[in-house]
XYZ file of C-alpha atoms in Angstrom:
440
model
C 39.223 7.976 -3.667
C 41.008 5.952 -6.345
C 40.283 7.238 -9.833
C 40.529 4.546 -12.479
C 41.802 6.064 -15.740
C 39.249 5.761 -18.516
C 41.879 6.229 -21.180
C 41.489 3.113 -23.308
C 39.301 4.657 -25.994
C 40.968 6.810 -28.602
C 37.653 8.441 -29.462
C 38.316 11.375 -27.157
C 35.360 13.738 -26.768
C 36.159 17.305 -27.709
C 39.542 16.549 -29.311
C 40.460 16.869 -32.954
C 43.760 17.437 -34.723
C 44.619 20.291 -37.090
C 47.438 20.245 -39.627
C 50.052 22.951 -39.112
C 53.457 23.700 -40.629
C 55.397 21.550 -38.157
C 52.805 18.811 -37.764
C 49.370 18.207 -36.229
C 48.261 20.187 -33.191
C 45.319 19.524 -30.856
C 42.182 21.591 -31.285
C 38.764 21.850 -29.643
C 35.913 19.958 -31.281
C 33.530 21.011 -28.483
C 33.398 24.056 -26.235
C 33.179 23.597 -22.443
C 29.804 24.663 -21.071
C 30.306 27.749 -18.925
C 27.129 27.126 -16.908
C 28.503 23.714 -15.928
C 31.799 25.348 -14.965
C 29.866 27.734 -12.719
C 27.988 24.857 -11.087
C 31.190 22.878 -10.442
C 32.877 25.977 -9.032
C 30.018 26.624 -6.606
C 30.046 23.006 -5.508
C 33.782 22.707 -4.857
C 34.488 26.211 -3.553
C 31.406 26.337 -1.329
C 30.391 29.696 -2.765
C 26.848 30.374 -3.951
C 27.662 33.786 -5.362
C 30.438 33.722 -7.956
C 31.061 34.608 -11.583
C 32.989 32.827 -14.319
C 34.526 34.368 -17.420
C 36.853 33.054 -20.116
C 40.430 34.126 -19.443
C 42.773 32.496 -21.965
C 43.405 29.470 -24.127
C 46.584 27.474 -24.679
C 47.753 24.460 -26.675
C 45.819 21.974 -24.533
C 43.688 24.096 -22.212
C 40.980 26.684 -21.792
C 41.289 28.820 -18.670
C 38.427 30.585 -16.883
C 38.573 33.193 -14.128
C 36.378 32.552 -11.090
C 35.563 35.604 -8.995
C 34.037 35.139 -5.528
C 32.816 38.480 -4.096
C 33.648 39.342 -0.500
C 32.477 41.993 1.947
C 35.751 42.120 3.864
C 38.626 44.538 3.338
C 40.660 42.006 1.359
C 38.202 42.176 -1.525
C 37.072 39.340 -3.804
C 38.843 35.995 -4.095
C 40.053 34.789 -7.467
C 40.525 31.250 -8.740
C 41.366 29.604 -12.032
C 39.213 26.878 -13.554
C 41.255 25.069 -16.193
C 39.705 22.660 -18.687
C 42.059 20.354 -20.573
C 41.865 18.408 -23.809
C 42.217 14.622 -23.429
C 45.575 14.449 -25.248
C 46.871 12.034 -22.585
C 43.673 11.031 -20.786
C 43.867 10.887 -16.977
C 47.658 10.966 -16.739
C 48.269 14.597 -17.740
C 45.889 15.990 -15.145
C 46.818 13.487 -12.424
C 50.552 14.090 -12.817
C 50.184 17.876 -12.841
C 48.151 17.832 -9.615
C 50.730 15.544 -7.978
C 53.616 17.744 -9.128
C 52.028 20.906 -7.731
C 51.253 19.234 -4.414
C 54.756 17.828 -4.010
C 56.310 21.218 -4.812
C 54.133 22.960 -2.232
C 54.940 20.267 0.318
C 58.704 20.042 -0.205
C 59.938 23.351 -1.644
C 59.527 27.097 -1.314
C 58.633 27.534 -4.980
C 55.497 29.692 -5.332
C 53.166 27.398 -7.282
C 49.351 27.390 -7.352
C 47.364 25.514 -4.735
C 44.924 22.943 -6.153
C 41.439 23.062 -4.560
C 39.564 20.487 -6.648
C 40.029 18.456 -9.812
C 38.734 15.576 -11.889
C 41.225 13.413 -13.818
C 38.507 11.761 -15.895
C 35.935 12.903 -18.431
C 33.192 11.063 -16.558
C 31.655 14.225 -15.120
C 29.045 16.840 -15.973
C 31.525 18.885 -18.024
C 32.780 16.003 -20.151
C 36.372 17.200 -19.800
C 39.148 16.837 -17.239
C 39.460 19.953 -15.099
C 41.312 21.612 -12.198
C 40.307 24.451 -9.872
C 43.409 26.153 -8.550
C 44.625 29.327 -6.932
C 45.002 32.351 -9.189
C 48.542 33.572 -8.698
C 48.656 37.359 -8.128
C 50.807 39.607 -10.268
C 51.434 39.935 -13.994
C 53.370 37.759 -16.449
C 57.035 38.706 -16.564
C 56.819 39.080 -20.343
C 54.648 42.199 -19.911
C 57.333 44.002 -17.918
C 60.510 42.547 -19.429
C 60.949 45.113 -22.268
C 60.692 47.942 -19.724
C 63.094 46.476 -17.157
C 66.716 47.496 -16.707
C 69.439 44.877 -16.938
C 69.948 45.154 -13.172
C 66.280 44.409 -12.509
C 66.434 41.459 -14.892
C 69.465 40.117 -13.029
C 67.499 40.136 -9.767
C 64.655 38.097 -11.301
C 67.049 35.655 -13.009
C 69.033 35.200 -9.801
C 65.829 34.184 -8.041
C 65.019 31.710 -10.801
C 68.506 30.258 -10.390
C 67.876 29.818 -6.676
C 64.635 27.999 -7.435
C 66.488 25.733 -9.872
C 69.053 24.889 -7.227
C 66.324 24.122 -4.707
C 64.620 21.767 -7.164
C 67.873 19.883 -7.750
C 68.583 19.589 -4.037
C 65.115 18.774 -2.726
C 63.448 16.888 -5.594
C 65.696 13.929 -6.444
C 64.386 10.698 -7.913
C 65.581 7.313 -9.148
C 63.732 7.168 -12.471
C 62.601 9.233 -15.441
C 58.834 9.656 -15.507
C 55.967 11.706 -14.139
C 54.892 12.192 -10.552
C 51.614 10.759 -9.244
C 49.835 10.481 -5.929
C 49.923 6.805 -5.125
C 46.186 6.640 -4.362
C 45.265 7.940 -7.832
C 46.774 5.078 -9.829
C 45.242 1.788 -10.910
C 46.720 -1.523 -9.773
C 48.250 -2.005 -13.210
C 50.065 1.314 -13.093
C 51.221 0.763 -9.514
C 53.033 -2.404 -10.608
C 55.490 -0.399 -12.709
C 55.894 2.683 -10.520
C 59.123 3.613 -8.765
C 58.984 4.683 -5.120
C 60.218 8.115 -4.022
C 61.419 9.565 -0.743
C 57.972 11.165 -0.424
C 55.516 8.527 0.823
C 52.437 9.811 -0.966
C 54.147 10.132 -4.357
C 55.541 7.717 -6.950
C 57.171 7.989 -10.381
C 54.902 6.484 -13.021
C 54.199 6.648 -16.782
C 55.744 9.678 -18.428
C 53.529 12.492 -19.718
C 55.566 13.922 -22.557
C 54.167 15.547 -25.708
C 56.440 13.377 -27.865
C 54.301 10.410 -26.796
C 50.895 11.936 -27.572
C 51.176 14.750 -30.120
C 49.650 13.506 -33.358
C 46.390 11.764 -34.081
C 47.851 8.236 -34.149
C 49.930 7.975 -30.994
C 47.104 7.105 -28.616
C 46.374 4.152 -30.902
C 49.787 2.496 -30.661
C 51.546 0.574 -27.933
C 53.897 2.916 -26.083
C 56.548 2.209 -23.475
C 55.955 5.196 -21.200
C 58.259 4.059 -18.440
C 59.257 4.922 -15.878
C 62.861 4.491 -17.060
C 65.864 3.717 -14.897
C 68.428 5.290 -17.245
C 68.557 7.721 -20.141
C 69.301 5.006 -22.727
C 65.978 3.320 -21.955
C 64.267 6.712 -22.203
C 65.750 7.499 -25.630
C 65.020 4.018 -26.941
C 61.376 4.431 -25.926
C 61.177 7.754 -27.764
C 62.548 6.191 -30.946
C 60.275 3.166 -30.599
C 57.135 5.289 -30.386
C 58.230 7.148 -33.518
C 58.744 3.846 -35.340
C 55.371 2.461 -34.255
C 53.643 5.691 -35.227
C 55.068 5.447 -38.745
C 54.155 1.760 -39.032
C 50.550 2.628 -38.242
C 50.653 5.484 -40.734
C 51.710 3.066 -43.475
C 48.894 0.669 -42.572
C 46.290 3.421 -42.578
C 47.400 4.797 -45.931
C 48.103 1.534 -47.747
C 44.973 -0.495 -46.990
C 42.058 1.782 -46.189
C 39.537 -0.856 -47.177
C 40.518 -3.602 -44.757
C 37.920 -3.851 -42.007
C 40.352 -3.963 -39.097
C 42.285 -1.018 -40.485
C 39.107 0.874 -41.292
C 38.014 0.613 -37.666
C 41.249 2.267 -36.567
C 40.848 4.735 -39.408
C 37.421 5.803 -38.154
C 38.883 6.606 -34.738
C 41.945 8.171 -36.278
C 39.929 10.518 -38.494
C 38.208 12.430 -35.716
C 39.981 15.548 -37.029
C 39.354 17.607 -40.141
C 42.899 17.251 -41.359
C 43.392 16.515 -45.028
C 44.472 12.975 -45.741
C 46.892 14.392 -48.309
C 49.189 15.397 -45.438
C 49.326 11.791 -44.270
C 49.909 10.477 -47.766
C 52.819 12.874 -48.181
C 54.307 11.924 -44.813
C 53.868 8.219 -45.613
C 56.193 8.691 -48.595
C 58.902 9.826 -46.173
C 58.529 6.864 -43.808
C 61.388 4.767 -45.267
C 63.753 7.713 -44.925
C 62.560 8.390 -41.360
C 62.997 4.729 -40.384
C 66.508 4.693 -41.877
C 67.423 7.836 -39.937
C 66.104 6.335 -36.691
C 68.321 3.303 -37.273
C 71.336 5.576 -37.711
C 70.497 7.283 -34.437
C 70.212 3.900 -32.715
C 73.702 2.977 -33.936
C 75.354 6.015 -32.318
C 73.186 6.003 -29.173
C 75.532 3.725 -27.107
C 78.496 6.023 -27.743
C 76.594 9.061 -26.439
C 74.614 7.433 -23.624
C 77.227 5.137 -22.109
C 75.999 4.689 -18.547
C 73.342 1.974 -18.167
C 73.318 2.185 -14.359
C 70.540 3.754 -12.328
C 71.095 7.498 -12.157
C 69.740 10.359 -10.101
C 67.078 12.447 -11.794
C 65.579 15.835 -10.968
C 62.307 17.672 -11.471
C 62.551 20.458 -14.035
C 60.151 22.989 -15.549
C 60.938 22.548 -19.251
C 58.777 25.494 -20.363
C 60.019 28.216 -18.031
C 59.455 31.212 -20.266
C 58.500 34.745 -19.348
C 54.776 34.054 -19.730
C 54.947 31.393 -16.990
C 56.724 33.557 -14.402
C 54.384 35.853 -12.465
C 55.802 38.939 -10.758
C 54.597 41.793 -8.584
C 54.134 44.829 -10.807
C 55.781 47.219 -8.343
C 58.487 45.170 -6.621
C 59.271 42.626 -9.396
C 59.247 39.907 -6.731
C 58.331 36.533 -8.261
C 54.818 35.733 -7.049
C 54.384 32.429 -8.830
C 55.562 29.925 -11.414
C 52.720 28.415 -13.417
C 52.019 25.825 -16.150
C 53.353 22.599 -14.605
C 51.617 20.243 -17.026
C 53.800 17.624 -18.747
C 56.606 18.298 -16.263
C 58.710 15.197 -15.635
C 61.845 14.078 -13.875
C 64.855 14.389 -16.172
C 68.522 13.339 -16.323
C 71.126 15.956 -15.425
C 71.962 16.778 -19.056
C 68.411 18.023 -19.636
C 68.486 20.292 -16.568
C 69.697 23.424 -18.336
C 68.804 27.091 -18.567
C 65.183 28.254 -18.455
C 63.685 28.550 -21.915
C 63.749 32.335 -21.624
C 67.556 32.401 -21.292
C 68.630 30.007 -24.035
C 70.648 31.119 -27.049
C 74.123 31.808 -28.371
C 76.720 33.688 -26.348
C 77.711 37.229 -27.301
C 80.487 38.739 -25.204
C 80.974 42.031 -27.043
C 78.471 44.644 -25.901
C 76.484 46.124 -28.794
C 75.276 49.708 -29.004
C 72.525 50.221 -26.384
C 68.991 50.365 -27.695
C 67.347 53.763 -27.816
C 63.955 53.971 -26.146
C 61.322 52.630 -28.503
C 63.846 51.123 -30.943
C 62.136 48.208 -32.689
C 64.753 47.413 -35.332
C 64.779 43.593 -35.413
C 68.517 43.234 -35.967
C 69.516 45.679 -33.208
C 66.985 44.196 -30.766
C 68.233 40.646 -31.439
C 71.877 41.631 -30.873
C 71.038 43.414 -27.630
C 68.927 40.532 -26.326
C 71.668 38.039 -27.216
C 74.217 40.074 -25.243
C 71.799 40.522 -22.342
C 71.063 36.809 -22.181
C 74.778 36.039 -22.152
C 75.082 38.183 -19.027
C 71.932 36.742 -17.483
C 73.039 33.136 -17.993
C 76.130 33.866 -15.896
C 73.903 35.232 -13.130
C 71.725 32.133 -13.352
C 74.785 29.840 -13.168
C 76.053 31.590 -10.044
C 72.688 31.263 -8.301
C 71.928 27.726 -9.484
C 75.448 26.466 -8.852
C 75.178 24.207 -11.885
C 76.983 25.607 -14.889
C 73.766 24.499 -16.640
C 75.412 21.295 -17.853
C 77.341 22.772 -20.757
C 80.105 20.155 -21.064
C 80.426 18.485 -24.460
C 78.909 15.167 -23.374
C 75.783 16.912 -22.107
C 75.554 18.969 -25.305
C 75.782 15.791 -27.408
C 73.008 14.190 -25.386
C 70.765 17.222 -25.792
C 71.631 17.344 -29.483
C 70.597 13.710 -29.904
C 67.315 14.281 -28.078
C 66.522 17.417 -30.080
C 67.095 15.633 -33.401
C 64.224 13.269 -32.625
C 61.899 16.277 -32.895
C 63.145 16.905 -36.452
C 62.447 13.458 -37.897
C 59.158 14.435 -39.557
C 60.396 17.895 -40.535
C 63.791 17.197 -42.110
C 65.738 13.933 -42.007
C 68.571 15.813 -43.731
C 69.069 18.017 -40.669
C 69.191 14.904 -38.485
C 71.611 13.067 -40.778
C 73.886 16.108 -41.068
C 74.108 16.203 -37.267
C 74.968 12.477 -37.159
C 77.736 12.997 -39.737
C 79.142 15.943 -37.776
C 79.105 13.941 -34.547
C 80.832 10.911 -36.111
C 83.510 13.068 -37.754
C 84.247 14.800 -34.469
C 84.554 11.460 -32.677
C 86.976 10.177 -35.311
C 89.122 13.292 -34.916
C 89.185 12.713 -31.169
C 90.237 9.090 -31.703
C 87.094 7.699 -30.063
């Protein structure tokens, strides 16, 4: 069945935005009805006797545990019912389902099986939802402090092997998100890029940079797919510019009828308008900084030809790696929402392994030592060792040449535009000085 995305309205049921230190974050304006979750679970799992309980909540989701009793020796069956906020209506759910299905079809990565889902809010629950397999085991983060370095090396080596498999088996010709062809509207299909997997295409990107904040669903966004990294970076900067243009309109003429209509939609949250007024004062500086980034972009992203892109889990931290409590075998990798294809320079170490190198071994930690300074030094040294293990298994070197580092640096500075333009400008100055010294 083709699901037409009902994403045109910015008045998203259940979604509001809260002001935090580093910007607005999504929050729940309505709580999913657990009785409706039970009814949907019975319908799609074919089980009359089951129970549902709240399990956890994340940035965009609420997760419920479904337990289906059984009389056989294997015991009850467990599933996860995940409800998601409409931060990127239709596309976030549709792309996550497609990503999980492609991974199960084409790789050996242990990812959850999807049993049922709805990419729209046009259902009894009023939210998008997925029913998927509950991966057995415990999050790696629960065991990590108790593990020896040798045990950690075994887990990291396996993650490196998974990374290598993703690079070898999941290659694409564009930057964007994966979709099942039959899920997309005719309009979306016109811009998609074909893949080597008949049922799947690369379509509009689902990236938090394009939807975090209460204005971004109201502006025109070029969400790809993109044939090269220059086009990708230009789209990121453009959405930031358009977001700030709308901010100026909403704060400078609140009485105009056309602006007030957008304002009514925009003010679904309880955020104080003072935050917007303060940010609006910084808009000229932000726009100037974006222009400076645009000027150096061609020197960093030189290749305008079609490249080869890979699928990468950008949020591979210890909470998203499930392991067997006794054997430490990886039983699953979870949280594949907002996962996209990326250029090679973004395919680096898992989030859990990033940091500065430290070659000199510090004094080993005594059992139960919680001194922050000593723990940080030990973890930095450990991660230096573990990155080498990952490199050997992944066969990549994690893209640490200077060109790749400059590209990542450029991309990361876009995230700092609202926080500190000084940090961004200092990086630009450092980059330009280094290029002059190199005679470039």
